[in-house]
mmCIF file of C-alpha atoms in Angstrom:
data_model
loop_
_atom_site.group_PDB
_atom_site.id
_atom_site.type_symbol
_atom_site.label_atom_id
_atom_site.label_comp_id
_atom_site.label_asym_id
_atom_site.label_seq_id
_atom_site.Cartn_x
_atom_site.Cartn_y
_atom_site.Cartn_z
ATOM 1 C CA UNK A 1 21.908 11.942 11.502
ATOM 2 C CA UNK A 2 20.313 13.867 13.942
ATOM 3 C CA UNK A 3 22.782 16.668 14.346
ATOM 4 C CA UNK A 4 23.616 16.917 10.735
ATOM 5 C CA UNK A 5 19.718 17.271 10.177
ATOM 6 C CA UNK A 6 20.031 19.960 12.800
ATOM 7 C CA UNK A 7 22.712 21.899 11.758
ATOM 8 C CA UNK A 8 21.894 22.029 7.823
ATOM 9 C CA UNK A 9 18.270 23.009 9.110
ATOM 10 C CA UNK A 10 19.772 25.821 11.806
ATOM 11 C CA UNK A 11 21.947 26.962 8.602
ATOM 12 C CA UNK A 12 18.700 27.503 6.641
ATOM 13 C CA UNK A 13 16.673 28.698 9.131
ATOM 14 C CA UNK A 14 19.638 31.688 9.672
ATOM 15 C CA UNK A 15 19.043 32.297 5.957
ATOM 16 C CA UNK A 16 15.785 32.910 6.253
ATOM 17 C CA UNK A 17 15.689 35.019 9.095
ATOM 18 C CA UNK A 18 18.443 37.028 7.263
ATOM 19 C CA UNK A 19 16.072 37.513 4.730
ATOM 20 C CA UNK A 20 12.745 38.176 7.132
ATOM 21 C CA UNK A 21 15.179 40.840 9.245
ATOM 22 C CA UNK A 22 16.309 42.201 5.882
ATOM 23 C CA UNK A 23 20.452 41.264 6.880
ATOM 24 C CA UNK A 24 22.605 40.110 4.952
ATOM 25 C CA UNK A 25 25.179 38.116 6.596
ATOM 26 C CA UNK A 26 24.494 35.117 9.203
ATOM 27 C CA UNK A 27 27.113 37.458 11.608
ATOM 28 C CA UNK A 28 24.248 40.566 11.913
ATOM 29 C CA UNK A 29 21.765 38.370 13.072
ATOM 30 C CA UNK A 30 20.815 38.868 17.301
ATOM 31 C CA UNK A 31 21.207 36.246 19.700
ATOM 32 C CA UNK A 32 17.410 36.245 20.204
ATOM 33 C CA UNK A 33 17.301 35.762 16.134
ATOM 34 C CA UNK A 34 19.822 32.841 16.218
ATOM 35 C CA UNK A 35 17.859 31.583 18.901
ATOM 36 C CA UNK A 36 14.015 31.741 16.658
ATOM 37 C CA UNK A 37 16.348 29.912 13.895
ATOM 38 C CA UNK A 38 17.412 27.522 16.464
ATOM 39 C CA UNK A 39 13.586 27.221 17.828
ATOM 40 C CA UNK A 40 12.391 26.638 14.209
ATOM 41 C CA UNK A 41 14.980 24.202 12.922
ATOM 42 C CA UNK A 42 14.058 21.575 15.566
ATOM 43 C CA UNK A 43 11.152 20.744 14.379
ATOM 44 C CA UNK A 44 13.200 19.125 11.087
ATOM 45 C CA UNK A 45 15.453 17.020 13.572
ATOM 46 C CA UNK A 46 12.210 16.049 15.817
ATOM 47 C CA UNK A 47 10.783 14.796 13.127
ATOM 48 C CA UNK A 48 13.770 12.433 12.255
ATOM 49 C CA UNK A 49 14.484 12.056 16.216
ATOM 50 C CA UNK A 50 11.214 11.180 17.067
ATOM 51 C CA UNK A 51 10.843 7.368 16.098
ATOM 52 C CA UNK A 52 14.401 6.307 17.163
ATOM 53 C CA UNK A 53 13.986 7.555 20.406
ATOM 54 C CA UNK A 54 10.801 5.793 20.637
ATOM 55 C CA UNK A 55 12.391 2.555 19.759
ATOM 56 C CA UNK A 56 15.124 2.812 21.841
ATOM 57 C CA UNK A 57 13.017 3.589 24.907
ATOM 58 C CA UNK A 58 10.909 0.312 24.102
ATOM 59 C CA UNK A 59 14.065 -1.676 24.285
ATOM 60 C CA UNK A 60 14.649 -0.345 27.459
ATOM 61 C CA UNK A 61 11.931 -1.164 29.094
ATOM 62 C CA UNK A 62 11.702 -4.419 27.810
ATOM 63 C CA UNK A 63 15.235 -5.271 28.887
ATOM 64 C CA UNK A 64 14.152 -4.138 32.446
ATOM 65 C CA UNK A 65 11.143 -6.057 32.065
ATOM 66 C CA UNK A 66 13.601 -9.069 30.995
ATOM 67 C CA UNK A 67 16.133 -8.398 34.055
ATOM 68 C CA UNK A 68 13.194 -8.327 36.673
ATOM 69 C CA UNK A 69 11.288 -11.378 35.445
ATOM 70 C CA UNK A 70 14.724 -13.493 35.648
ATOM 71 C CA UNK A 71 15.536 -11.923 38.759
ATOM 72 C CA UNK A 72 11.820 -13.484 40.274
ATOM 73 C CA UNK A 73 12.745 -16.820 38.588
ATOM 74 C CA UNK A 74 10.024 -16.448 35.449
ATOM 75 C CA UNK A 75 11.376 -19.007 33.142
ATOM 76 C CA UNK A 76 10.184 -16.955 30.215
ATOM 77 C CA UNK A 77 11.461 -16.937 26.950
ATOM 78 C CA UNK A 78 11.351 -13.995 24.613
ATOM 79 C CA UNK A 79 12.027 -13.254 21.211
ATOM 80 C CA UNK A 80 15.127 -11.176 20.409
ATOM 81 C CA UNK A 81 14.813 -7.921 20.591
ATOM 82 C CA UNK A 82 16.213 -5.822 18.282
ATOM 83 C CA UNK A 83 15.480 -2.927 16.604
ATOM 84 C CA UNK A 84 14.114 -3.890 13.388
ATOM 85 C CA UNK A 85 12.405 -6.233 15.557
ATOM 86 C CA UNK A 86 10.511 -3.085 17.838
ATOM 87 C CA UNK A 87 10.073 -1.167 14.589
ATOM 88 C CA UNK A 88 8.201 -3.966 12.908
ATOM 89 C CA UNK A 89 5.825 -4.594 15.960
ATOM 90 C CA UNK A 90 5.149 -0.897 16.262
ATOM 91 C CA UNK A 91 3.904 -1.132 12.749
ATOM 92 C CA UNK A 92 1.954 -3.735 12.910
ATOM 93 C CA UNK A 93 -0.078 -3.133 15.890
ATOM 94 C CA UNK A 94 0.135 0.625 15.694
ATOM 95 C CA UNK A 95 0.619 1.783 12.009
ATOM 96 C CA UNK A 96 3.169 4.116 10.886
ATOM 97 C CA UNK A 97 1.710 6.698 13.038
ATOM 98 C CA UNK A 98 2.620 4.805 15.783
ATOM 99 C CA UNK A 99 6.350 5.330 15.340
ATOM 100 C CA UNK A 100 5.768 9.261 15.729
ATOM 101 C CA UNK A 101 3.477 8.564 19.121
ATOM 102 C CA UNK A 102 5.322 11.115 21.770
ATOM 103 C CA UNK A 103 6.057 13.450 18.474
ATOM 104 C CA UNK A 104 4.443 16.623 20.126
ATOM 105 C CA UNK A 105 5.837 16.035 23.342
ATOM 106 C CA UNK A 106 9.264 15.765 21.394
ATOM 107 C CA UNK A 107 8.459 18.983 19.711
ATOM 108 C CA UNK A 108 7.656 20.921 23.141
ATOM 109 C CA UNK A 109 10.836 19.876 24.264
ATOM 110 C CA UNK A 110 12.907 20.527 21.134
ATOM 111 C CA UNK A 111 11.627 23.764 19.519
ATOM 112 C CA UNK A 112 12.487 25.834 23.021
ATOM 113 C CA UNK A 113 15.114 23.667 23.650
ATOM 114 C CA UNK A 114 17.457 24.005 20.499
ATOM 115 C CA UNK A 115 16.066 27.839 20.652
ATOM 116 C CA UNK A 116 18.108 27.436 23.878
ATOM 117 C CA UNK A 117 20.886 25.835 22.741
ATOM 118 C CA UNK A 118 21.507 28.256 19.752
ATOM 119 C CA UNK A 119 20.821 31.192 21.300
ATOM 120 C CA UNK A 120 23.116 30.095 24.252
ATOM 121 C CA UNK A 121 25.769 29.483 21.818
ATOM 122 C CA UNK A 122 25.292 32.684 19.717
ATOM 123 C CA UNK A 123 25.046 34.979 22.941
ATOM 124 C CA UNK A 124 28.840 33.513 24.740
ATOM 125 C CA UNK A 125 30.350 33.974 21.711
ATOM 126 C CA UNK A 126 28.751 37.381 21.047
ATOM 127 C CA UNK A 127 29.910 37.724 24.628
ATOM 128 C CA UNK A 128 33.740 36.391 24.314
ATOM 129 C CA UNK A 129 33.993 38.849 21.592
ATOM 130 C CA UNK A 130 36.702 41.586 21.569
ATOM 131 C CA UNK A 131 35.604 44.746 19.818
ATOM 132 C CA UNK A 132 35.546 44.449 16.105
ATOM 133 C CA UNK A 133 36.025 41.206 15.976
ATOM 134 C CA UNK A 134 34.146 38.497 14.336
ATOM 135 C CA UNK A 135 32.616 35.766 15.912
ATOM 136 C CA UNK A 136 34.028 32.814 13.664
ATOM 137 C CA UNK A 137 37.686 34.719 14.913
ATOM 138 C CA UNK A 138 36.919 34.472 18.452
ATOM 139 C CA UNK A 139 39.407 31.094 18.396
ATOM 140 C CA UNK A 140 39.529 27.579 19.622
ATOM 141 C CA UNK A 141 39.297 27.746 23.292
ATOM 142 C CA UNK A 142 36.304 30.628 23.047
ATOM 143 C CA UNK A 143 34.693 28.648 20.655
ATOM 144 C CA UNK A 144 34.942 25.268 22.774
ATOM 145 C CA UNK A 145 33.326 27.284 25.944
ATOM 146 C CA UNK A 146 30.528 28.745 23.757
ATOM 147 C CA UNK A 147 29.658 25.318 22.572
ATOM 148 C CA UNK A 148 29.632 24.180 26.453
ATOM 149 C CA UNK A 149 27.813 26.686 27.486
ATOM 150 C CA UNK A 150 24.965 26.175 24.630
ATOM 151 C CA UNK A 151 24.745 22.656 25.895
ATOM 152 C CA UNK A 152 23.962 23.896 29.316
ATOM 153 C CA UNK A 153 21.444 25.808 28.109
ATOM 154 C CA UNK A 154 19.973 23.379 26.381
ATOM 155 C CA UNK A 155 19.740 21.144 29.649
ATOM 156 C CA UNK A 156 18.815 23.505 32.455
ATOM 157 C CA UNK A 157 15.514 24.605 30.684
ATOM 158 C CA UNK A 158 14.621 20.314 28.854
ATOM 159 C CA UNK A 159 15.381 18.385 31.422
ATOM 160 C CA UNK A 160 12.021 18.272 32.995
ATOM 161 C CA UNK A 161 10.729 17.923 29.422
ATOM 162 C CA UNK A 162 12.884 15.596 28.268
ATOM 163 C CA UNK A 163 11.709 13.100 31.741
ATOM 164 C CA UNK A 164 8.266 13.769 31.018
ATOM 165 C CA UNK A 165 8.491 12.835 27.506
ATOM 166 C CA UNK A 166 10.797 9.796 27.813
ATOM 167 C CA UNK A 167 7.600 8.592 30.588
ATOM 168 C CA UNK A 168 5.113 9.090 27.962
ATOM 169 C CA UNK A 169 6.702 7.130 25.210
ATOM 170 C CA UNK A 170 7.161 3.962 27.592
ATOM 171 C CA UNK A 171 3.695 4.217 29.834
ATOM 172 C CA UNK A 172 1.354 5.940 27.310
ATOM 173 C CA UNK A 173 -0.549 7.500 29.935
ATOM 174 C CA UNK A 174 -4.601 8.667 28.819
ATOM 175 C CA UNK A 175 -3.756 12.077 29.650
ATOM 176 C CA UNK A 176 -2.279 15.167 28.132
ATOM 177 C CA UNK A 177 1.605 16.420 28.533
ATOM 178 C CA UNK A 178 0.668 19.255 31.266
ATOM 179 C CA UNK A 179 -1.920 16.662 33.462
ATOM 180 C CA UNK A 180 0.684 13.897 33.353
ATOM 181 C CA UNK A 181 3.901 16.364 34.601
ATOM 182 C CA UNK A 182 1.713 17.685 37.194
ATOM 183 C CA UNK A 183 0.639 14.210 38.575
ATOM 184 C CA UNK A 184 4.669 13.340 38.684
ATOM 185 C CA UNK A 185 5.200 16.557 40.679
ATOM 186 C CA UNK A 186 2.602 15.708 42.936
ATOM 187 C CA UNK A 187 3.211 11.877 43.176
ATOM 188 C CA UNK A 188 6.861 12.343 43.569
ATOM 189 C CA UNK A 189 8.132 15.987 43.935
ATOM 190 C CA UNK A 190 9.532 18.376 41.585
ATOM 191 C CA UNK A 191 13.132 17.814 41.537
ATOM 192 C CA UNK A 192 12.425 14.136 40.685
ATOM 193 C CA UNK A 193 12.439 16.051 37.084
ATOM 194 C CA UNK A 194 16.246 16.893 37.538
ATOM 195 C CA UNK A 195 17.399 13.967 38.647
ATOM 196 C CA UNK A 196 20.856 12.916 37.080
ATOM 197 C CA UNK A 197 21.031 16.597 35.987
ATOM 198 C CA UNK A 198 24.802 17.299 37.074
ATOM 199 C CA UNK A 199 26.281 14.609 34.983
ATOM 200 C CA UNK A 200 24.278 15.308 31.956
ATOM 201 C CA UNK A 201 25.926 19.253 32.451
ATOM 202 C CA UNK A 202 29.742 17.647 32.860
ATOM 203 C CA UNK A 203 28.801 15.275 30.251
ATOM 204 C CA UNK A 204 27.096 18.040 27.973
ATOM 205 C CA UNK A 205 30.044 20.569 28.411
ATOM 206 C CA UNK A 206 32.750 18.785 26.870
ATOM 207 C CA UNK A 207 30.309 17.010 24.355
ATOM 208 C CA UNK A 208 28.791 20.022 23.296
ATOM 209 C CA UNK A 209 31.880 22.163 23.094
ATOM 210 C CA UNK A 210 33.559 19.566 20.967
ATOM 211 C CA UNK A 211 31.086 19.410 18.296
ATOM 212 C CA UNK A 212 30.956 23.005 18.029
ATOM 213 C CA UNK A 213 34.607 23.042 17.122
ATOM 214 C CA UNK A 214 34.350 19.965 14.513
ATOM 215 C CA UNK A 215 31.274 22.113 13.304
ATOM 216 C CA UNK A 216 33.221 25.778 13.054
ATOM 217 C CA UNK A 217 36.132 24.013 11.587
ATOM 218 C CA UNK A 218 34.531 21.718 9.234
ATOM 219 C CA UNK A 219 32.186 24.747 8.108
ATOM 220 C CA UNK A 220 35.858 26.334 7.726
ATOM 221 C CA UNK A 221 37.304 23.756 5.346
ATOM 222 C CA UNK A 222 34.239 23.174 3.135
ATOM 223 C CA UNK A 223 34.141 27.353 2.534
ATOM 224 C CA UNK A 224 37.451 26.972 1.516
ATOM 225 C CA UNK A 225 36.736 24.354 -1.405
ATOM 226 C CA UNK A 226 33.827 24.886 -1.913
#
């Protein structure tokens, strides 16, 4: 859901920056262009991303708090949790607002971040290019590295974001985005924001690559029946 969100939005958001920079084809467009479309089109899929990821981090952290009390031999018993289940508490205590709490947070992380991630794409292939040649003809392989490379992108600069954020949606902290990152940093060092960063990169590579190609060649197919 998310990525189709993402990509129809992206698609759009090329259109109108054709349109703003007075081009006519998706192909003239900059990497730096790309990457505003990229920037602008996040904030469709944060919107939709937003309350999932919420939920899901709620089940996490009540599944660790689950594991822990059995492991100190709390005889507790819990309901089920589930995500209907989550979703339905959320609502109830907090209102429907409550499902988008973290939502600007999200944004900071996603706007910049898919800027990244488009913009990284874009700029390899523009890269990978021979002279005269399209970008959509650049082939398979090309394609595949572009796509890894965008999800590097996207990483290297989120990361930190993206461990902030995920702390604010479980601890709710009373303090603003920039106060809260700087009281991790100080509590427990910068690079406490990158941990587990060189698996997400392997991980991200081949992921990342590999939708690219089911995009390019899906995009492909549809062009040619539609």
């Amino acid at each position: 859901l998310e990525n189709g969100i993402l990509f129809m939005a992206y698609g759009q958001c090329q259109n109108m920056m054709c349109f703003l920079r007075h081009k006519t084809d998706h192909e003239q467009l900059n990497p730096l262009e790309n990457m505003a479309a990229g920037s602008f089109a996040a904030v469709f899929s944060s919107i939709a991303l937003c309350p999932t990821e919420l939920v899901k981090c709620r089940i996490q952290t009540l599944n660790e708090v689950q594991k822990m009390n059995s492991l100190n031999g709390e005889n507790i018993i819990y309901k089920k949790i589930s995500p209907i289940n989550i979703t339905r508490n959320i609502i109830r205590t907090e209102g429907i607002r409550g499902l988008f709490h973290g939502l600007t947070t999200t944004l900071v992380r996603e706007c910049p971040g898919y800027g990244c991630f488009f913009g990284g794409y874009e700029l390899t292939r523009t890269l990978l290019m021979h002279k005269n040649q399209k970008k959509e003809d650049i082939g398979f392989i090309k394609t595949w590295i572009s796509g890894g490379m965008a999800g590097i992108c996207f990483w290297i600069v989120m990361f930190p974001i993206d461990a902030v954020k995920s702390r604010i949606q479980v601890f709710k902290p009373k303090m603003n985005f920039p106060k809260y990152t700087l009281q991790i940093i100080r509590n427990e060092g910068f690079m406490v924001l990158y941990a587990g960063l060189l698996p997400t990169l392997i991980r991200t590579f081949v992921a990342t690559g590999t939708l690219f190609i089911t995009v390019e060649q899906t995009r492909r197919f549809l062009n040619k029946i539609f």
